[in-house]
mmCIF file of C-alpha atoms in Angstrom:
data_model
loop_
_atom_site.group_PDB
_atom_site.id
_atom_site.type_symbol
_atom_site.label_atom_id
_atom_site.label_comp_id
_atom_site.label_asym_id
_atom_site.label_seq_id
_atom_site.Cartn_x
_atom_site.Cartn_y
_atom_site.Cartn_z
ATOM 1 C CA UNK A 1141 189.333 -40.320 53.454
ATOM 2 C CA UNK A 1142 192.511 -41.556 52.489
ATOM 3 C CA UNK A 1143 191.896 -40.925 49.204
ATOM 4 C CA UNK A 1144 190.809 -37.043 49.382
ATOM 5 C CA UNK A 1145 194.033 -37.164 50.947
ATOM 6 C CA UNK A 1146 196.140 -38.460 48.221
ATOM 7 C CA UNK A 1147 194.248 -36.001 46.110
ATOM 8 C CA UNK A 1148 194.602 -32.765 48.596
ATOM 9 C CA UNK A 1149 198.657 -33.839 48.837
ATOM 10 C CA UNK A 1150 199.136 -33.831 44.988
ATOM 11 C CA UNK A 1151 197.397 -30.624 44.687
ATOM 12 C CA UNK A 1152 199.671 -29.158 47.013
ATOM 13 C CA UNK A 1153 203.018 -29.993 44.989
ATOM 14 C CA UNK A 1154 204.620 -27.483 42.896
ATOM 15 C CA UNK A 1155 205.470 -27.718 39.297
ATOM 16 C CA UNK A 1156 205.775 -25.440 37.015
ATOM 17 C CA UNK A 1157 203.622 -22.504 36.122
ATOM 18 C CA UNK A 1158 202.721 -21.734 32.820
ATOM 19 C CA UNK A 1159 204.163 -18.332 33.127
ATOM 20 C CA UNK A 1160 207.369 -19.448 34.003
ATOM 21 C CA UNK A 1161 207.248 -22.065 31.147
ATOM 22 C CA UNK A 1162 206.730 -19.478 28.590
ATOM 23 C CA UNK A 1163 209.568 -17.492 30.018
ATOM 24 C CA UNK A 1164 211.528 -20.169 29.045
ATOM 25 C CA UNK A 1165 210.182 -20.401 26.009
ATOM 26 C CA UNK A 1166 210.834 -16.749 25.057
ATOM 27 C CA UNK A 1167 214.530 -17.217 26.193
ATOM 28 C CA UNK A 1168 215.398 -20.208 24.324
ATOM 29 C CA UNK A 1169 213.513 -18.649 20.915
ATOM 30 C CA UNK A 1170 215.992 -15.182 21.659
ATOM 31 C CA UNK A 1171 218.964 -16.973 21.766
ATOM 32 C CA UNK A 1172 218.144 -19.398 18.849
ATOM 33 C CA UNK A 1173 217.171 -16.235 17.185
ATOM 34 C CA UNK A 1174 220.830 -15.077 17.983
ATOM 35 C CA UNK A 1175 223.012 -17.883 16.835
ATOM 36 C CA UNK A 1176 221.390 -17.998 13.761
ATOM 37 C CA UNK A 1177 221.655 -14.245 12.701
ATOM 38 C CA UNK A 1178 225.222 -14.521 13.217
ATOM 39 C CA UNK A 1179 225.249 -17.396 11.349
ATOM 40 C CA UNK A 1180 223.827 -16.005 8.736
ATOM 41 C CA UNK A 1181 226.252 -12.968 9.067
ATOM 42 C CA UNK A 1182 228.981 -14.963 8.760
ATOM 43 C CA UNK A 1183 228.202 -16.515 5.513
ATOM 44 C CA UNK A 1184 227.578 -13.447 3.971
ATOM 45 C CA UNK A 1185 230.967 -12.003 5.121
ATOM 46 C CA UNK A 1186 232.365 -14.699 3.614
ATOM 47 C CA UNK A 1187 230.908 -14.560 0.599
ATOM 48 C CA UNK A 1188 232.020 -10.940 0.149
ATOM 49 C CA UNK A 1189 235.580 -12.243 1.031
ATOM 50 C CA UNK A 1190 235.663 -14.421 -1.558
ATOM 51 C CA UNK A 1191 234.321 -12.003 -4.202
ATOM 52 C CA UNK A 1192 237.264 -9.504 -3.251
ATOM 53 C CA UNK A 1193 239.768 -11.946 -3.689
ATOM 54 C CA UNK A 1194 238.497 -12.738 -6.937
ATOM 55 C CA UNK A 1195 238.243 -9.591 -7.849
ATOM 56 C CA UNK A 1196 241.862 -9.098 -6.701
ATOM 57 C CA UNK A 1197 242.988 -11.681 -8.772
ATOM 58 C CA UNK A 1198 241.216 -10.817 -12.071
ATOM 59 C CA UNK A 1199 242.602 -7.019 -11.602
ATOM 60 C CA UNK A 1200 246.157 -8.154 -11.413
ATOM 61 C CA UNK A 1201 245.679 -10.559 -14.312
ATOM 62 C CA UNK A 1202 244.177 -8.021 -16.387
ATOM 63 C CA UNK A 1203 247.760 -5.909 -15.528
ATOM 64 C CA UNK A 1204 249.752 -8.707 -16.209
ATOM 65 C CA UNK A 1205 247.866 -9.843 -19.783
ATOM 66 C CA UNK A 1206 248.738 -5.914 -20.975
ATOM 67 C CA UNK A 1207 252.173 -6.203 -19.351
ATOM 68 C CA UNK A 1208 252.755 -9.464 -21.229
ATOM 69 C CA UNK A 1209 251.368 -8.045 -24.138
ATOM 70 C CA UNK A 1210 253.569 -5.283 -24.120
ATOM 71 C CA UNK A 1211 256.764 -7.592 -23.757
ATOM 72 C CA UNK A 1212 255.932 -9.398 -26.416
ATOM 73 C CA UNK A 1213 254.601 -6.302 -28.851
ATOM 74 C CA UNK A 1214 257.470 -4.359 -29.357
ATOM 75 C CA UNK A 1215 255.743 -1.454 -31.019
ATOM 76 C CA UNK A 1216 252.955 -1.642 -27.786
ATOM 77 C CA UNK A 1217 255.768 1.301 -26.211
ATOM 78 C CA UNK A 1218 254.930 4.901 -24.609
ATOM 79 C CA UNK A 1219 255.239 6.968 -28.282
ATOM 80 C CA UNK A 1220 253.154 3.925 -30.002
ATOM 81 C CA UNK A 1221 249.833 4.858 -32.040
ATOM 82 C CA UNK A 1222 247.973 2.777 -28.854
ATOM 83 C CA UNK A 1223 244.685 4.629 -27.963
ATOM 84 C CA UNK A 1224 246.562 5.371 -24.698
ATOM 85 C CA UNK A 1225 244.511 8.517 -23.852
ATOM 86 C CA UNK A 1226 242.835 6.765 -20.712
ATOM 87 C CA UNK A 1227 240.422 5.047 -23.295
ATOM 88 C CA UNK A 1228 238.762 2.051 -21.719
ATOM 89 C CA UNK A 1229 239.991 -1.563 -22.860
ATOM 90 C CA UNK A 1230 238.561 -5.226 -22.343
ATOM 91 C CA UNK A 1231 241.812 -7.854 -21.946
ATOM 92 C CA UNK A 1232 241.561 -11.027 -21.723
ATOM 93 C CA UNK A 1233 243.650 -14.075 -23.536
ATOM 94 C CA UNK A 1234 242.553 -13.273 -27.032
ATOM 95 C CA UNK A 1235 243.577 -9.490 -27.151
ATOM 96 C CA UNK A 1236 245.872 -8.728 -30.004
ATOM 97 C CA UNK A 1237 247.442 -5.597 -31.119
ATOM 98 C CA UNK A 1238 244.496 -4.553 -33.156
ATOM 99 C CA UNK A 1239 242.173 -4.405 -29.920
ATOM 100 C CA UNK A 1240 244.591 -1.849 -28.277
ATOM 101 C CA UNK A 1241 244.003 0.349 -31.845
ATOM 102 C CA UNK A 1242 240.281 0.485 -31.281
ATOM 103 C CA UNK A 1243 237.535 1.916 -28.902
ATOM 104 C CA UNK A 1244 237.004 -0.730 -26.260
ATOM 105 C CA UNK A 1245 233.712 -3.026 -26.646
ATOM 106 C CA UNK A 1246 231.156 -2.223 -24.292
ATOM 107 C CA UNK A 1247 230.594 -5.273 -22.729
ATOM 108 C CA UNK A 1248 232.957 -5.006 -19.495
ATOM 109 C CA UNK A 1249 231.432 -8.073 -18.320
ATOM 110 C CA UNK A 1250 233.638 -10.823 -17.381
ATOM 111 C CA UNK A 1251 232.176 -14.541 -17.994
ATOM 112 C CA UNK A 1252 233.512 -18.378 -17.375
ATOM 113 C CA UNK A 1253 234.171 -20.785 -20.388
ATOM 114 C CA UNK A 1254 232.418 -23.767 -19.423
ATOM 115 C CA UNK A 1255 234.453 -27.275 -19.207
ATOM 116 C CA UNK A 1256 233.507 -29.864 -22.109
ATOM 117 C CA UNK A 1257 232.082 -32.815 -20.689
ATOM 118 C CA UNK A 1258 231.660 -31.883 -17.052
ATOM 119 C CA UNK A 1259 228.517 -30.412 -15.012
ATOM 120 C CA UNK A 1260 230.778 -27.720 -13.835
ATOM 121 C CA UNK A 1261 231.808 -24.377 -14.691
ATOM 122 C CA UNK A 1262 235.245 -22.907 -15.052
ATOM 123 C CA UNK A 1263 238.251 -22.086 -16.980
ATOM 124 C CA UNK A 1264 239.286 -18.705 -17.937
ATOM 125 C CA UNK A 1265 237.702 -15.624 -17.344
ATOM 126 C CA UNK A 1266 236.682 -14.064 -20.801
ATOM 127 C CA UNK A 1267 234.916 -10.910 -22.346
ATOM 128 C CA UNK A 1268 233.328 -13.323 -25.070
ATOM 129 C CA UNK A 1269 229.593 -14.292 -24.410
ATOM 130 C CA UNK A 1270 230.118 -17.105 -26.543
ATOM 131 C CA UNK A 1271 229.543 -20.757 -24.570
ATOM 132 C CA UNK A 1272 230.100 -18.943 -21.455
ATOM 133 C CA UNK A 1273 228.094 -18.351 -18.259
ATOM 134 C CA UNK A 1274 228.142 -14.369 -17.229
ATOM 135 C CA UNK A 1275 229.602 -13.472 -13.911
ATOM 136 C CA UNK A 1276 228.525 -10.420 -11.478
ATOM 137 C CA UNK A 1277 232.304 -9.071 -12.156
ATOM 138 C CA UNK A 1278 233.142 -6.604 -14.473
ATOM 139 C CA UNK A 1279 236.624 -5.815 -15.438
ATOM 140 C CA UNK A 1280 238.635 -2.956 -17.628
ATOM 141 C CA UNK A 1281 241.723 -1.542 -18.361
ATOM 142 C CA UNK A 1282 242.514 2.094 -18.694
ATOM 143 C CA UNK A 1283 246.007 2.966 -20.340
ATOM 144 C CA UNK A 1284 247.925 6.353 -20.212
ATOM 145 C CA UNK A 1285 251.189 6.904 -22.234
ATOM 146 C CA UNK A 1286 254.003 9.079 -20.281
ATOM 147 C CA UNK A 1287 257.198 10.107 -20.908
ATOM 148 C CA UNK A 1288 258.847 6.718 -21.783
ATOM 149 C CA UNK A 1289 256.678 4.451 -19.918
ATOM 150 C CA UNK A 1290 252.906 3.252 -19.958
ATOM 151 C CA UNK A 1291 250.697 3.493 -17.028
ATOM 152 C CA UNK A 1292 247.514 0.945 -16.851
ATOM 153 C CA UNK A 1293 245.030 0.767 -14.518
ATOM 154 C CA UNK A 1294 242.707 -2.056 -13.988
ATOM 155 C CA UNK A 1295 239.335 -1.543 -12.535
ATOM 156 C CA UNK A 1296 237.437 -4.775 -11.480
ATOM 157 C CA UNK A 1297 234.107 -4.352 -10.244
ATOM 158 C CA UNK A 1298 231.471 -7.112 -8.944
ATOM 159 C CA UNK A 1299 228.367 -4.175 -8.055
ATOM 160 C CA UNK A 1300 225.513 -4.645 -10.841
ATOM 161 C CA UNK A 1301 223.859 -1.897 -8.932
ATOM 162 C CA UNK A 1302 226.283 0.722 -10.224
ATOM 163 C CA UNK A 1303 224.964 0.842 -14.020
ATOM 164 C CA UNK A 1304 227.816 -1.579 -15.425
ATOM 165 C CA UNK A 1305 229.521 -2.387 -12.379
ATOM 166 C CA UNK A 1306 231.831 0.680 -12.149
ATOM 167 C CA UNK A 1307 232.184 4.122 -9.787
ATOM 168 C CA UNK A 1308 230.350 6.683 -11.935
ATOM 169 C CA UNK A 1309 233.045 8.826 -13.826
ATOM 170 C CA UNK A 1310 235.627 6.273 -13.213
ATOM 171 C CA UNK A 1311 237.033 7.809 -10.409
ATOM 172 C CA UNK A 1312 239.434 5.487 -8.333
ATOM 173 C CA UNK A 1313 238.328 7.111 -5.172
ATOM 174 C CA UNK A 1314 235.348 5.768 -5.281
ATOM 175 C CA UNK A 1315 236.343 2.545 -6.353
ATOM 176 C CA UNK A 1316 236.549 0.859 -2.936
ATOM 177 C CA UNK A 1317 235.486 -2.000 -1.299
ATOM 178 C CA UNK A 1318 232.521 -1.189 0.420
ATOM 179 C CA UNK A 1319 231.355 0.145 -2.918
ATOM 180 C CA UNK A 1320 232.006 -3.599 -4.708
ATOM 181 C CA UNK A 1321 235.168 -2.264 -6.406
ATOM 182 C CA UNK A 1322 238.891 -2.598 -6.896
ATOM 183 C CA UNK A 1323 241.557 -1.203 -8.981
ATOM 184 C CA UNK A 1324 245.149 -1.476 -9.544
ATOM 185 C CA UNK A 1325 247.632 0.890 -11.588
ATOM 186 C CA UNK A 1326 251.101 -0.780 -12.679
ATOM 187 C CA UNK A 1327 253.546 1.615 -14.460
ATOM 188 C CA UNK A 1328 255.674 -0.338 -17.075
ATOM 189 C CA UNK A 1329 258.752 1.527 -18.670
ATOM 190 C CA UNK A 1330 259.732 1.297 -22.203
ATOM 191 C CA UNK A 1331 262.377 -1.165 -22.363
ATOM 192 C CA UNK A 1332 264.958 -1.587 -25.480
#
């Protein structure tokens, strides 16, 4: 007897249902669920952040290796025989005079010399394929002559999705972020 008791008493206690257990369950999968789609959101922003501010960088250097250029070239000027008729250009470190006379290569790609001796890659960023590693950016430089100064514009793209990387027609409008693209026109005078 005082064992069906015992029995009858522990029957009687609550605990938890499996209904209520599964609840639970569903809860705590939602919210992991949550946490890790943000996660995941926030890696990818920040990936895109760091691709614009390379791409921000590699724009302005590709204005500042034509304005150094042109400092140094004296004959580089508004009323020079440049192809400065909004002809695309590749710049990088090895551009002489001679590249600014001829139809820009098509290979707009941008790609990192690799480091002698090391398991990493890095270095300058170069048009040459030659013991390099390509990059997803693309960069070029467009130059127009005007009255007694130069205009170039630098177009740096990182969208492979867009045929070479750039808005169709090279139209700056479209050359925005959310499209994978950013561009930058400097104006440099003629200076005696």
């Amino acid at each position: 007897m005082k064992v069906e008791k015992k029995i009858q008493k522990v029957r009687n206690e609550r605990g938890f249902s499996l209904i209520e257990v599964l609840i639970t369950l569903a809860i705590l999968s939602l919210s992991l669920a949550t946490i890790t789609a943000l996660m995941v959101s926030n890696i990818q922003a920040t990936s895109e952040a760091k691709n614009q501010i390379i791409a921000m960088g590699l724009a302005q250097e590709g204005v500042e290796l034509v304005r150094n250029f042109k400092d140094r070239e004296k004959t580089f000027r508004s009323t020079s025989p440049v192809r400065a008729d909004g002809s695309d250009y590749s710049v990088d470190t090895t551009t002489t005079f001679a590249d600014f006379l001829d139809d820009a290569i098509s290979d707009k790609r941008l790609y990192l010399k690799e480091l002698p001796g090391l398991n990493t890659v890095g270095g300058f960023y170069t048009h040459s394929s030659s013991g390099t590693v390509p990059t997803r950016f693309y960069r070029k430089m467009a130059i127009l002559n005007g009255s007694g100064q130069v205009t170039v514009g630098a177009i740096v793209s990182w969208n492979p999705a867009a045929g070479v990387g750039f808005p169709e027609g090279n139209d700056l409008n479209k050359c925005t972020v959310a499209n994978k693209c950013i561009s930058i026109i400097s104006v440099m005078p003629d200076v005696e």
